[in-house]
Short mmCIF file of C-alpha atoms and ligand atoms in Angstrom, two decimals:
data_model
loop_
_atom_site.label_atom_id
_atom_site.label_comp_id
_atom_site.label_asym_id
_atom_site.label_seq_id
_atom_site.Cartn_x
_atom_site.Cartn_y
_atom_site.Cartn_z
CA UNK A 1 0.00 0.00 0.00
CA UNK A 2 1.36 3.15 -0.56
CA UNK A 3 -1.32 6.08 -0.76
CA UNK A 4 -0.91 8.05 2.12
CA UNK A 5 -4.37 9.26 3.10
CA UNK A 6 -6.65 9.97 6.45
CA UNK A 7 -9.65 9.02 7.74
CA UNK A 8 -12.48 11.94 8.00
CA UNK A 9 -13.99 11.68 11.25
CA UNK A 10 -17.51 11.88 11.19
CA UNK A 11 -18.66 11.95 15.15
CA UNK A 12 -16.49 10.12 17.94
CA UNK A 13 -17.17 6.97 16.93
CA UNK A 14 -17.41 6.94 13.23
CA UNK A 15 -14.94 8.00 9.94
CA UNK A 16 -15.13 7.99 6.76
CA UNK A 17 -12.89 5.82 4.95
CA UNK A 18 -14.28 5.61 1.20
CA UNK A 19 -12.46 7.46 -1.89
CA UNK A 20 -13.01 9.84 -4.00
CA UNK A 21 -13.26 9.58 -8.15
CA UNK A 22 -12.49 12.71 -9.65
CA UNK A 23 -12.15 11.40 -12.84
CA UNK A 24 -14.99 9.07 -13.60
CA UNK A 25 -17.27 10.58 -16.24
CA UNK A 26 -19.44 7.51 -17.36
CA UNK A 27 -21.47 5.38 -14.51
CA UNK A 28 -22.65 2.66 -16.52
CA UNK A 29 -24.10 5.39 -19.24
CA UNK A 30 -24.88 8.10 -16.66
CA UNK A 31 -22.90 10.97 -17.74
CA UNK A 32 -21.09 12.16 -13.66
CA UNK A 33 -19.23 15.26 -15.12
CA UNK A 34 -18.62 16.01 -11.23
CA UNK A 35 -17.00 13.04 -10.32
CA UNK A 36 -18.39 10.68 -7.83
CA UNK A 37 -17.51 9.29 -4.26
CA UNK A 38 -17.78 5.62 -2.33
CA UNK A 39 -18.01 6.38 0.73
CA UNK A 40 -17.68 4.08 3.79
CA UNK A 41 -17.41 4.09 7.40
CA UNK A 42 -15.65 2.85 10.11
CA UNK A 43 -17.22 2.64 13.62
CA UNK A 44 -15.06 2.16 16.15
CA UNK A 45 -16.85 0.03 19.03
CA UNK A 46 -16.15 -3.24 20.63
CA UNK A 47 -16.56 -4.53 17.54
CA UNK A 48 -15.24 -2.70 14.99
CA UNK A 49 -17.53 -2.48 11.74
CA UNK A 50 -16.51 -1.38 8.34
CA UNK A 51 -19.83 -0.17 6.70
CA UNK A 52 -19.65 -0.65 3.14
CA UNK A 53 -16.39 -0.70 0.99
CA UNK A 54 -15.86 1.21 -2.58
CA UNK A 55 -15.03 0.06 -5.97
CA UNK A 56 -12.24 -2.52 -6.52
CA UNK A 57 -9.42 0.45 -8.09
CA UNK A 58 -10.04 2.22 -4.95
CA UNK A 59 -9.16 -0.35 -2.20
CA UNK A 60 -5.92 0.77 -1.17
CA UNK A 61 -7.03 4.15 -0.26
CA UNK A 62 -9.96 2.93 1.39
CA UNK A 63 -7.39 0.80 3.57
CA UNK A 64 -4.81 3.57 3.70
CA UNK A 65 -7.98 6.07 5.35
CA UNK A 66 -8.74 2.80 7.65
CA UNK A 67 -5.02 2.42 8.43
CA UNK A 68 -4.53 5.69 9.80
CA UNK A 69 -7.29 4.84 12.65
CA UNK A 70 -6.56 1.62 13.66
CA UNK A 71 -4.87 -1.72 11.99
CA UNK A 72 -7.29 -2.66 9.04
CA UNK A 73 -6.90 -6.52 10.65
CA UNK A 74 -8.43 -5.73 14.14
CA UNK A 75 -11.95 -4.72 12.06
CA UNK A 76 -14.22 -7.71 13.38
CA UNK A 77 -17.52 -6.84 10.90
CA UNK A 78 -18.09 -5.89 7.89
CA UNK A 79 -21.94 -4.72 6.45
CA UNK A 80 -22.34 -4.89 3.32
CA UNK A 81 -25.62 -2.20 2.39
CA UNK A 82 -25.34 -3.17 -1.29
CA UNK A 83 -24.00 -5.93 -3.42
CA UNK A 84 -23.23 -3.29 -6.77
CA UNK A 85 -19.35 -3.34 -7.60
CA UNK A 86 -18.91 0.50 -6.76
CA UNK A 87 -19.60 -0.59 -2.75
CA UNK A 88 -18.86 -4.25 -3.22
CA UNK A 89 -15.68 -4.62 -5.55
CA UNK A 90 -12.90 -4.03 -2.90
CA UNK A 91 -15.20 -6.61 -0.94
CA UNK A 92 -13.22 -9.69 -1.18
CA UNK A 93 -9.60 -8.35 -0.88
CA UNK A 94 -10.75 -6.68 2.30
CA UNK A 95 -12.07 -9.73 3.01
CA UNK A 96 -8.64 -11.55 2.33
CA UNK A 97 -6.09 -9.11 4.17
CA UNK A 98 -9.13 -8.02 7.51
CA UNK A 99 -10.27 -11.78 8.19
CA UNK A 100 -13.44 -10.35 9.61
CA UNK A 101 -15.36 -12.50 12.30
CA UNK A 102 -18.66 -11.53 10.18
CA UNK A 103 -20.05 -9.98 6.69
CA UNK A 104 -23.89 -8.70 7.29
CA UNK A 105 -25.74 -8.55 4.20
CA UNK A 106 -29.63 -8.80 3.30
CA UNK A 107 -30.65 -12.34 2.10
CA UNK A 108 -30.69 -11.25 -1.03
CA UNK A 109 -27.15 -9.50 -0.37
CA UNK A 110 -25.85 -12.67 0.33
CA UNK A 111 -26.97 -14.59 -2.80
CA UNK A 112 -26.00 -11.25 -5.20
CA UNK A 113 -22.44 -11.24 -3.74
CA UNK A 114 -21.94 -15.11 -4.10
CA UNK A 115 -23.28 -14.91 -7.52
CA UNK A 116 -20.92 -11.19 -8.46
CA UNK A 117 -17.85 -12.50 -5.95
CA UNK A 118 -15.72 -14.83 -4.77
CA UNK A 119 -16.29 -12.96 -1.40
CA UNK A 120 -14.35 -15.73 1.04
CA UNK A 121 -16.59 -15.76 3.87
CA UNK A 122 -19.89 -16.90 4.74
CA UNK A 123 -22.40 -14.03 4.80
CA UNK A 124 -24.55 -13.53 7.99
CA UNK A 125 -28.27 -12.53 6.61
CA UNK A 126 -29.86 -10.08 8.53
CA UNK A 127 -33.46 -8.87 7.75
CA UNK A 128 -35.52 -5.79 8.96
CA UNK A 129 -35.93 -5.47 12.54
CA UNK A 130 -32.28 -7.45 13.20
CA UNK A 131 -29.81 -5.57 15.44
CA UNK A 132 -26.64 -6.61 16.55
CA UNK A 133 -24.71 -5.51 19.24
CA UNK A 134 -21.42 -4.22 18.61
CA UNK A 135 -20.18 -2.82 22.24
CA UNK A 136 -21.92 0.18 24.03
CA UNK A 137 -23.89 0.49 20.67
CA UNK A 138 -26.08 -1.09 18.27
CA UNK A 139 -26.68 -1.81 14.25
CA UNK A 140 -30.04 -2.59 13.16
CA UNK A 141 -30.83 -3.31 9.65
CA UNK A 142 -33.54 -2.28 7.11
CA UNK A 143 -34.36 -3.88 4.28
CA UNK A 144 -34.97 -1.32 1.19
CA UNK A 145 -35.50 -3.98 -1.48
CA UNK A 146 -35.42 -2.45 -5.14
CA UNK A 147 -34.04 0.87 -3.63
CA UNK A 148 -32.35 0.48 -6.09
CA UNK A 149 -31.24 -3.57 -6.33
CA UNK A 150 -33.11 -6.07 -4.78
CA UNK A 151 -30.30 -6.66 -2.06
CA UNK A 152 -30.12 -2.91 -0.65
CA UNK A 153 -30.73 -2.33 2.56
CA UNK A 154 -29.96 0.77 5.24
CA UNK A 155 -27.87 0.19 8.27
CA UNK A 156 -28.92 2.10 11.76
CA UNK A 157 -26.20 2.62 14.12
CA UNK A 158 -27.58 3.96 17.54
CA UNK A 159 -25.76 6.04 20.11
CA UNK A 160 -24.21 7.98 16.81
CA UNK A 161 -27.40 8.06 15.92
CA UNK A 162 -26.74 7.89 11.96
CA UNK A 163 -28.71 6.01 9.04
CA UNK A 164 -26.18 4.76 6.22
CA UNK A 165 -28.67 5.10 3.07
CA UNK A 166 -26.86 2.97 0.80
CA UNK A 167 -27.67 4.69 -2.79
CA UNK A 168 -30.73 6.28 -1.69
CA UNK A 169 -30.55 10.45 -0.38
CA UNK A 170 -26.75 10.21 -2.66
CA UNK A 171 -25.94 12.01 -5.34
CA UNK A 172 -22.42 11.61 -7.87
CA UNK A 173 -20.59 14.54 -6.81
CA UNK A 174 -16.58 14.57 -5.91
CA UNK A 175 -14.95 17.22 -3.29
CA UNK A 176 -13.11 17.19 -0.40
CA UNK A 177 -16.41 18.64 1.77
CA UNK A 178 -17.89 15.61 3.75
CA UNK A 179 -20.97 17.61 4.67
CA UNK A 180 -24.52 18.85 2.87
CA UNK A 181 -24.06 21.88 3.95
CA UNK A 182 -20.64 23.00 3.18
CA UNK A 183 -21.57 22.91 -0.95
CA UNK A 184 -23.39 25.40 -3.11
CA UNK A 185 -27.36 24.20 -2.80
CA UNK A 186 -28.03 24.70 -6.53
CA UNK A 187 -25.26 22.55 -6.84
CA UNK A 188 -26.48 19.93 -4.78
CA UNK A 189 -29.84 20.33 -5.94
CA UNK A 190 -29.77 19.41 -9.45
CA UNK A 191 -27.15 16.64 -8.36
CA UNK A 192 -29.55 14.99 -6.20
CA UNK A 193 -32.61 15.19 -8.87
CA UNK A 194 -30.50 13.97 -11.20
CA UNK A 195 -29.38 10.82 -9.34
CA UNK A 196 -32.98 10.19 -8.78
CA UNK A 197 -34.21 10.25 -12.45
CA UNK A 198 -31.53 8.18 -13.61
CA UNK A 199 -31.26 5.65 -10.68
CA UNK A 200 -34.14 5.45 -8.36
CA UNK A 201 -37.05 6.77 -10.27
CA UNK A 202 -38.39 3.60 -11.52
CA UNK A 203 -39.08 2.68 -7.86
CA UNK A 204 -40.60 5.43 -7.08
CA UNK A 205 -43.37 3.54 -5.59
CA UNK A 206 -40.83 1.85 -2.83
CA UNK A 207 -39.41 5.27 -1.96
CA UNK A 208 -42.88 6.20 -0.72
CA UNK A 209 -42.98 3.30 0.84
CA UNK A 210 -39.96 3.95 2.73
CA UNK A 211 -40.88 7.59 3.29
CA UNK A 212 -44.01 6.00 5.18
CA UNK A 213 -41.91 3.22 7.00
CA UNK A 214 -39.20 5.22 8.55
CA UNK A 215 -41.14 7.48 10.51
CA UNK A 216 -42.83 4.38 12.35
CA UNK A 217 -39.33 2.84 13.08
CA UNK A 218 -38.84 5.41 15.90
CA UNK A 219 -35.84 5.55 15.11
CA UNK A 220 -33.70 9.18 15.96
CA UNK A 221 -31.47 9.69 13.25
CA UNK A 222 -29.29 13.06 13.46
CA UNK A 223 -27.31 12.01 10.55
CA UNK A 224 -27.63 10.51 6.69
CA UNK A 225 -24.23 8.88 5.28
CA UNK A 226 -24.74 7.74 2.00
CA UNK A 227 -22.70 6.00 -0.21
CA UNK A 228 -22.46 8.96 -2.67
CA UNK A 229 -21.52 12.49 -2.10
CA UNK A 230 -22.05 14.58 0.97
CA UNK A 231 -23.19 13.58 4.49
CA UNK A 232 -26.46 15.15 6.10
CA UNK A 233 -26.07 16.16 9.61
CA UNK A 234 -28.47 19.42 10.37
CA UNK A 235 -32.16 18.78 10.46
CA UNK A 236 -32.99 20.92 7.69
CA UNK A 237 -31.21 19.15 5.60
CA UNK A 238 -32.27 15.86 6.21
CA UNK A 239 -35.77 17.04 6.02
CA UNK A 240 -35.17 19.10 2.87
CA UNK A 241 -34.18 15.53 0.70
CA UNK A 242 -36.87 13.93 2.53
CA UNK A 243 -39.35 16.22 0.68
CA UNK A 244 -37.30 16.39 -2.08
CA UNK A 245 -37.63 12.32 -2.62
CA UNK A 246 -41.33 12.67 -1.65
CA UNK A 247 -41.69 15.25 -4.65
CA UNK A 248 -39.70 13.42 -7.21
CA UNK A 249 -41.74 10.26 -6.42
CA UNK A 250 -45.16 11.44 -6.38
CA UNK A 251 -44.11 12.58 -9.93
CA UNK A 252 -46.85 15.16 -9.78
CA UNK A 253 -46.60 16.92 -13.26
CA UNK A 254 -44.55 20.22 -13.36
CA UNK A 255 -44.98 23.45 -15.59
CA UNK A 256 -43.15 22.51 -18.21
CA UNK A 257 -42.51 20.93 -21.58
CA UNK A 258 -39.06 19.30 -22.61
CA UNK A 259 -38.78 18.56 -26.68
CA UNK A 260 -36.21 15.77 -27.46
CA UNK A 261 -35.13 15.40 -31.00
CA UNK A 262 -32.43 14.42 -33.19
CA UNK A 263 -32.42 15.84 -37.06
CA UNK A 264 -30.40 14.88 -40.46
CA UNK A 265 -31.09 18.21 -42.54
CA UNK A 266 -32.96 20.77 -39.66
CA UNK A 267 -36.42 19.63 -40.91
CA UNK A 268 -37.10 18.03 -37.05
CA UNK A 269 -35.02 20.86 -35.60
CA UNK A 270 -37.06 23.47 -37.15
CA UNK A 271 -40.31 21.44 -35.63
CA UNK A 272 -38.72 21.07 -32.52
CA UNK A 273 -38.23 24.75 -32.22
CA UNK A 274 -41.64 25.47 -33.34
CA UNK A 275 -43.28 23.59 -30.51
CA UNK A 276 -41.26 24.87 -28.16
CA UNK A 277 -42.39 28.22 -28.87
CA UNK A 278 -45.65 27.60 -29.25
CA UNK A 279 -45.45 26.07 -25.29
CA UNK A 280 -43.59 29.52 -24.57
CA UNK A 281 -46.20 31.32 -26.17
CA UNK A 282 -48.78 30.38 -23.42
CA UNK A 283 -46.48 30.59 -20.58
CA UNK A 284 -44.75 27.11 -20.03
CA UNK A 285 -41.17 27.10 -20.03
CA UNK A 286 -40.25 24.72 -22.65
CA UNK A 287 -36.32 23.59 -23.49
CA UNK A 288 -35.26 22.24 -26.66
CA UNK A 289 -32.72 19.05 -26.29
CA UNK A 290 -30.76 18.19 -29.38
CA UNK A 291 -29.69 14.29 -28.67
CA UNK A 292 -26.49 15.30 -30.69
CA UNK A 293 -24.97 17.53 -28.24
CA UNK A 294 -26.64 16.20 -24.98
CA UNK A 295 -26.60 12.84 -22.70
CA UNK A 296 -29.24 10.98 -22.13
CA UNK A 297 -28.66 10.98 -18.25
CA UNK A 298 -29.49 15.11 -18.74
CA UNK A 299 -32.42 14.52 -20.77
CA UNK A 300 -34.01 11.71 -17.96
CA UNK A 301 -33.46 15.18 -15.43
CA UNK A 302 -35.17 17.40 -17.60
CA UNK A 303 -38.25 14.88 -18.14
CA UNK A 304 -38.12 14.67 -14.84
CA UNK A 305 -38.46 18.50 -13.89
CA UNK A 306 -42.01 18.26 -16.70
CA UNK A 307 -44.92 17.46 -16.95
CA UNK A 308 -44.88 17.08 -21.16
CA UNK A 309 -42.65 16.15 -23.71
CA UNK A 310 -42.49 16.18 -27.37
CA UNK A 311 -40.48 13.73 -29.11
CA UNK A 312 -38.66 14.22 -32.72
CA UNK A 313 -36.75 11.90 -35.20
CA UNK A 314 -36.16 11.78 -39.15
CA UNK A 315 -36.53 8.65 -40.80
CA UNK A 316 -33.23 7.06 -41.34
CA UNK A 317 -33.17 3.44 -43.01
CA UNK A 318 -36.27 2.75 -41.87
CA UNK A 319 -35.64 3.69 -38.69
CA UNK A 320 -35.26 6.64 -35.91
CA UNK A 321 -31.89 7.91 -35.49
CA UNK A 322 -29.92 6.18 -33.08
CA UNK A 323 -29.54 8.89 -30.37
CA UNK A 324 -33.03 8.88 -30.15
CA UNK A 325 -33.45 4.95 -30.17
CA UNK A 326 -31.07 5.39 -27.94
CA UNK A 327 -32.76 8.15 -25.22
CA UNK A 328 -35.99 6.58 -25.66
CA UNK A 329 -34.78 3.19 -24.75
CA UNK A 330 -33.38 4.74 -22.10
CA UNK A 331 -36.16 6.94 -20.75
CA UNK A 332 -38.90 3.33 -21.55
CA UNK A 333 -36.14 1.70 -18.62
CA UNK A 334 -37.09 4.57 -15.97
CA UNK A 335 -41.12 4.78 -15.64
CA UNK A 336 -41.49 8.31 -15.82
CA UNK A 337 -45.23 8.47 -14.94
CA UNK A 338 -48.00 10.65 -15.08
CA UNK A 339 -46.71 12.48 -18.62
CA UNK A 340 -48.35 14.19 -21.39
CA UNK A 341 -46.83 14.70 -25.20
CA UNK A 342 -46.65 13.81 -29.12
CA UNK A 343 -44.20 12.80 -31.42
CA UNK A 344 -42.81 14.97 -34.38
CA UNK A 345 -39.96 13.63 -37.51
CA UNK A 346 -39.28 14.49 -40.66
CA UNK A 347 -39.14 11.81 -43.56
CA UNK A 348 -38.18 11.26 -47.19
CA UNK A 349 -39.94 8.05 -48.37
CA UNK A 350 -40.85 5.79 -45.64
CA UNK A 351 -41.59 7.74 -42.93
CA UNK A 352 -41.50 4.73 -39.83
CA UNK A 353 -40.03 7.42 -36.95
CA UNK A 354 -42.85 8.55 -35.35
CA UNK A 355 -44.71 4.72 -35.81
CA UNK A 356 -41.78 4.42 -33.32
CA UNK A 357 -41.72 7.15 -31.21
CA UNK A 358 -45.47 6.63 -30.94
CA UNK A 359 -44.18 3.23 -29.41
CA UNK A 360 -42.14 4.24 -26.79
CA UNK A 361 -44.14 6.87 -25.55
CA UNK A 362 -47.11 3.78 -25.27
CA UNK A 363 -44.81 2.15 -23.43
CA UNK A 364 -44.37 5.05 -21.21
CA UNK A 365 -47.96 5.44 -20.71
CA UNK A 366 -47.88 8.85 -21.58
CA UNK A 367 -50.80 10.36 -22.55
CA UNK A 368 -50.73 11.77 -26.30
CA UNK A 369 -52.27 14.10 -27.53
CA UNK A 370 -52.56 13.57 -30.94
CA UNK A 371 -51.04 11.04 -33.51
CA UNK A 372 -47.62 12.76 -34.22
CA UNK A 373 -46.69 14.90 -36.84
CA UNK A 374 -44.77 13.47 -39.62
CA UNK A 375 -44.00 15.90 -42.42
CA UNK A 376 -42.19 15.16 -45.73
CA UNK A 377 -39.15 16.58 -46.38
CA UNK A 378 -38.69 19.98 -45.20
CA UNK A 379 -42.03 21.43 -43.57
CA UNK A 380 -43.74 24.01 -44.80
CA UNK A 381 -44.86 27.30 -43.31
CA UNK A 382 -48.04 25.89 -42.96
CA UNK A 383 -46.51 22.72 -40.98
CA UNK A 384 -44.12 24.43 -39.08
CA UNK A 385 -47.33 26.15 -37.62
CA UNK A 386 -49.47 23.09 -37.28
CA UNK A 387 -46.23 22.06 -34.99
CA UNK A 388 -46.41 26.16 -33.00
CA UNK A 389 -49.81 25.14 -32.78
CA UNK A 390 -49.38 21.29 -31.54
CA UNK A 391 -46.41 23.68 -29.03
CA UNK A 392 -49.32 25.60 -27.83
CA UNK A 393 -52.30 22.63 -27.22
CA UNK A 394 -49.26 20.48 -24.83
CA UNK A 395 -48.74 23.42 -23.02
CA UNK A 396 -52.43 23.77 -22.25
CA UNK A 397 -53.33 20.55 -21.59
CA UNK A 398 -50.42 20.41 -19.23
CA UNK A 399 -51.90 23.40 -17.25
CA UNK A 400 -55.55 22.62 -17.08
CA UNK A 401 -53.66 18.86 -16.02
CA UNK A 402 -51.50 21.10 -13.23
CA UNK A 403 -54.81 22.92 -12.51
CA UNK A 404 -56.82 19.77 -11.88
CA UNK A 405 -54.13 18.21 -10.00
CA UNK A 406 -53.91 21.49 -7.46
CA UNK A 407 -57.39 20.81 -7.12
CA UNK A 408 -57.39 17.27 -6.12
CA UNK A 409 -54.36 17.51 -3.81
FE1 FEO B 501 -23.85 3.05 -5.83
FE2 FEO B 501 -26.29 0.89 -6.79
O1 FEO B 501 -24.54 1.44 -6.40
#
C-alpha cells in the first residue's frame, strides 16, 4: 500500500474511509461530469464495523484512510448495504487481508455477492428489525428492497445516531467537503434530482414506501451517510431531501414541456423549435434538447423537472436515429409516470419514426395528444405552424392537467 491518506472523522465513533473519483465521467451510461464518491465508514466500538467498501481500483485508499485509525486486521464486521461493484468490488480483498469475524448482508445480499464474488466468507443474513450488538452500541438493519437492487438495505447505528442510506438520499458529486451543507445548494440540488431520475425513479413507488416506513421505526437519526456524495447532519437538511424524494416520487406533473429530438437536414429541428415556442407562447417554459450535443442521463433530469414532452426523429433506413433509439430506450427503462406529449420527424420516403416514437411513448404510458406529426421533407410554413400550434395545445393541456391536480391535492 502506498497512498498516504486519512480518515475523516464523522462523530467520535465513526470516519469515513471511502475514496473519492475525480475522474470518472461515465457510470454505466450516466454521464457524472462532477465526479463521484464511495463512501464508507468505520465505527469504532467493541466490535469494529466497516460499513460498506468502494469500488475494486479504490481499495488501497480505502485501507490507507482505515489504516490511519486503527490496523485494518483488528476490524471484526463488515456490512455490506449493497452488493453493486462500486460498494462491493474491494469486498473480497478486504475480506482476504481483515479476516473479519462476520459480513452482514440482506438475504438477497448474500446470494447477489456469491453470484458477483468470490467474497471468502460466509455471509450472515440479517433482515428488517435485526440488530446486533457491537459494544456500548447497536446496528439494526432495514431492508430497502429495489431501492435500487433487490439486495439494498440501510444500516442504523444507535448512540451515533446515523442512518447509512446505501444509494438512496446520494448524489455523484466529488470534493473534499464531507458535509450537505458545506456545498453550493443549486449545486447539490440538481445533483440529487439527477441521481434520482436516472437511478431510483423507476421505484418510485418503494421510496414512498420507505418515506411511510421510517417514521414508524422510531428511530432518531441526526445524521444521513450515503454511499455517494455529501453527508447530512443538520435537520434541515435531512428534512429538505426527505421532501425532495417525496416530490420526485409522487411525480406530480410540473410546468413545463421538454422537446427531445435528433435531425439529419434541420427539418425536425425546425419542428422542434416550433413547438417549443408555441409552449412559450402560453407561458410554459419549454427547453429544446438536441440528442447530438446532450446525454441521455441530462435529458431523464429534464423529463423529470415536466410534466410534457415532445419527441422528434427523421426517418433514417427505416428507422429513428440512433440517439433517439437510444434516449428513448433509455427513458422506456425509468417509468417516468404521469406524462403528457406527441411525437414529431421528418421523412423522405418511408416515414416509420414517429410509428416508433409513438411506441415508446405507449410504453411510457404517456398520454398523447394527438397522432404525431410526420412531415415530408422539409415542412412548410403551414406545418411548421401546425407544430407552433401542436407547441401551444401540450402546453395547455399540461396546465388545465397542473390545474386539476392542485385541485385534487
Ligand atoms: Fe452506488 Fe447501486 O450502487
Amino acid at each position: 500500500m502506498q497512498e498516504y491518506l486519512k480518515a475523516v472523522k464523522v462523530t467520535d465513533n465513526t470516519y469515513w474511509v471511502g475514496a473519492i473519483d475525480w475522474n470518472i465521467r461515465n457510470f454505466h451510461g450516466y454521464a457524472t461530469e462532477r465526479g463521484t464518491t464511495y463512501n464508507a465508514f468505520l465505527v469504532m466500538d467493541e466490535k469494529i464495523t466497516l460499513i460498506d467498501t468502494v469500488k475494486a481500483p479504490f481499495y488501497d485508499q480505502m485501507m490507507a484512510r482505515i489504516s490511519s485509525v486503527v490496523d485494518p486486521s483488528k476490524i471484526d464486521y463488515i456490512v455490506s448495504n449493497h452488493a453493486e461493484m462500486d460498494h462491493s468490488g474491494a469486498l473480497p480483498q478486504a475480506v482476504r487481508d481483515i479476516c473479519p469475524e462476520k459480513l452482514f448482508a440482506s438475504p438477497m445480499g448474500e446470494k447477489n455477492l456469491n453470484a458477483q464474488l468470490e467474497v471468502g466468507i460466509e455471509i450472515t443474513a440479517v433482515k428488517t428489525g435485526d440488530s446486533i450488538s457491537i459494544g456500548k452500541n447497536s446496528l439494526s438493519f432495514i431492508q430497502t428492497a429495489m431501492l435500487h437492487w433487490p439486495d439494498s438495505m440501510m444500516t442504523y447505528l444507535s448512540g451515533d445516531n446515523i442512518l447509512f442510506t446505501q444509494d438512496a438520499f446520494g448524489m455523484h458529486l466529488s470534493g473534499t467537503r464531507l458535509y450537505y451543507d458545506e456545498y453550493d445548494q443549486s449545486v447539490l440540488d440538481w445533483e440529487s434530482e439527477k441521481y434520482f431520475a436516472n437511478i431510483i425513479m423507476p421505484y418510485s413507488g418503494k421510496v414512498l414506501q420507505l418515506l411511510k416506513s421510517l417514521p414508524e421505526m422510531k428511530l432518531d437519526v441526526r445524521m444521513f451517510c450515503p454511499d455517494h456524495g455529501p453527508l447530512m447532519r443538520r435537520p434541515e437538511d435531512m428534512a429538505k431531501v426527505l421532501g425532495q424524494y417525496a416530490k420526485w416520487a409522487r411525480q406530480y406533473p410540473v410546468k413545463r414541456v421538454t422537446v427531445i429530438y435528433d435531425t439529419m437536414w434541420h427539418a425536425s429541428e425546425r419542428m422542434a423549435s416550433s413547438i417549443c415556442d408555441g409552449a412559450r407562447s402560453v407561458g410554459v417554459d419549454a427547453e429544446e434538447i438536441c440528442m447530438r450535443f446532450h446525454d441521455r442521463s441530462y435529458v431523464a433530469t429534464m423529463v423529470s423537472r415536466s410534466g410534457a414532452i415532445a419527441v422528434g426523429s427523421p426517418t433514417l433506413n427505416n428507422n429513428l436515429m440512433p440517439t433517439m433509439a437510444d434516449v428513448m430506450t433509455y427513458l422506456r427503462g425509468l417509468k417516468p409516470q404521469h406524462k403528457i406529449g406527441f411525437s414529431f420527424g421528418s421523412f423522405g420516403w418511408s416515414g416509420e419514426s414517429v410509428s416508433q416514437l409513438n411506441e415508446y411513448l405507449a410504453a411510457m404510458k404517456v398520454e398523447m395528444i394527438n397522432e404525431g406529426l410526420l412531415f415530408k421533407y422539409s415542412p412548410t410554413a403551414e406545418e411548421l405552424k401546425q407544430c407552433f400550434d401542436a407547441g401551444v395545445e401540450l402546453a395547455n393541456k399540461l396546465i388545465a392537467k397542473i390545474e386539476n391536480q392542485e385541485e385534487c391535492k
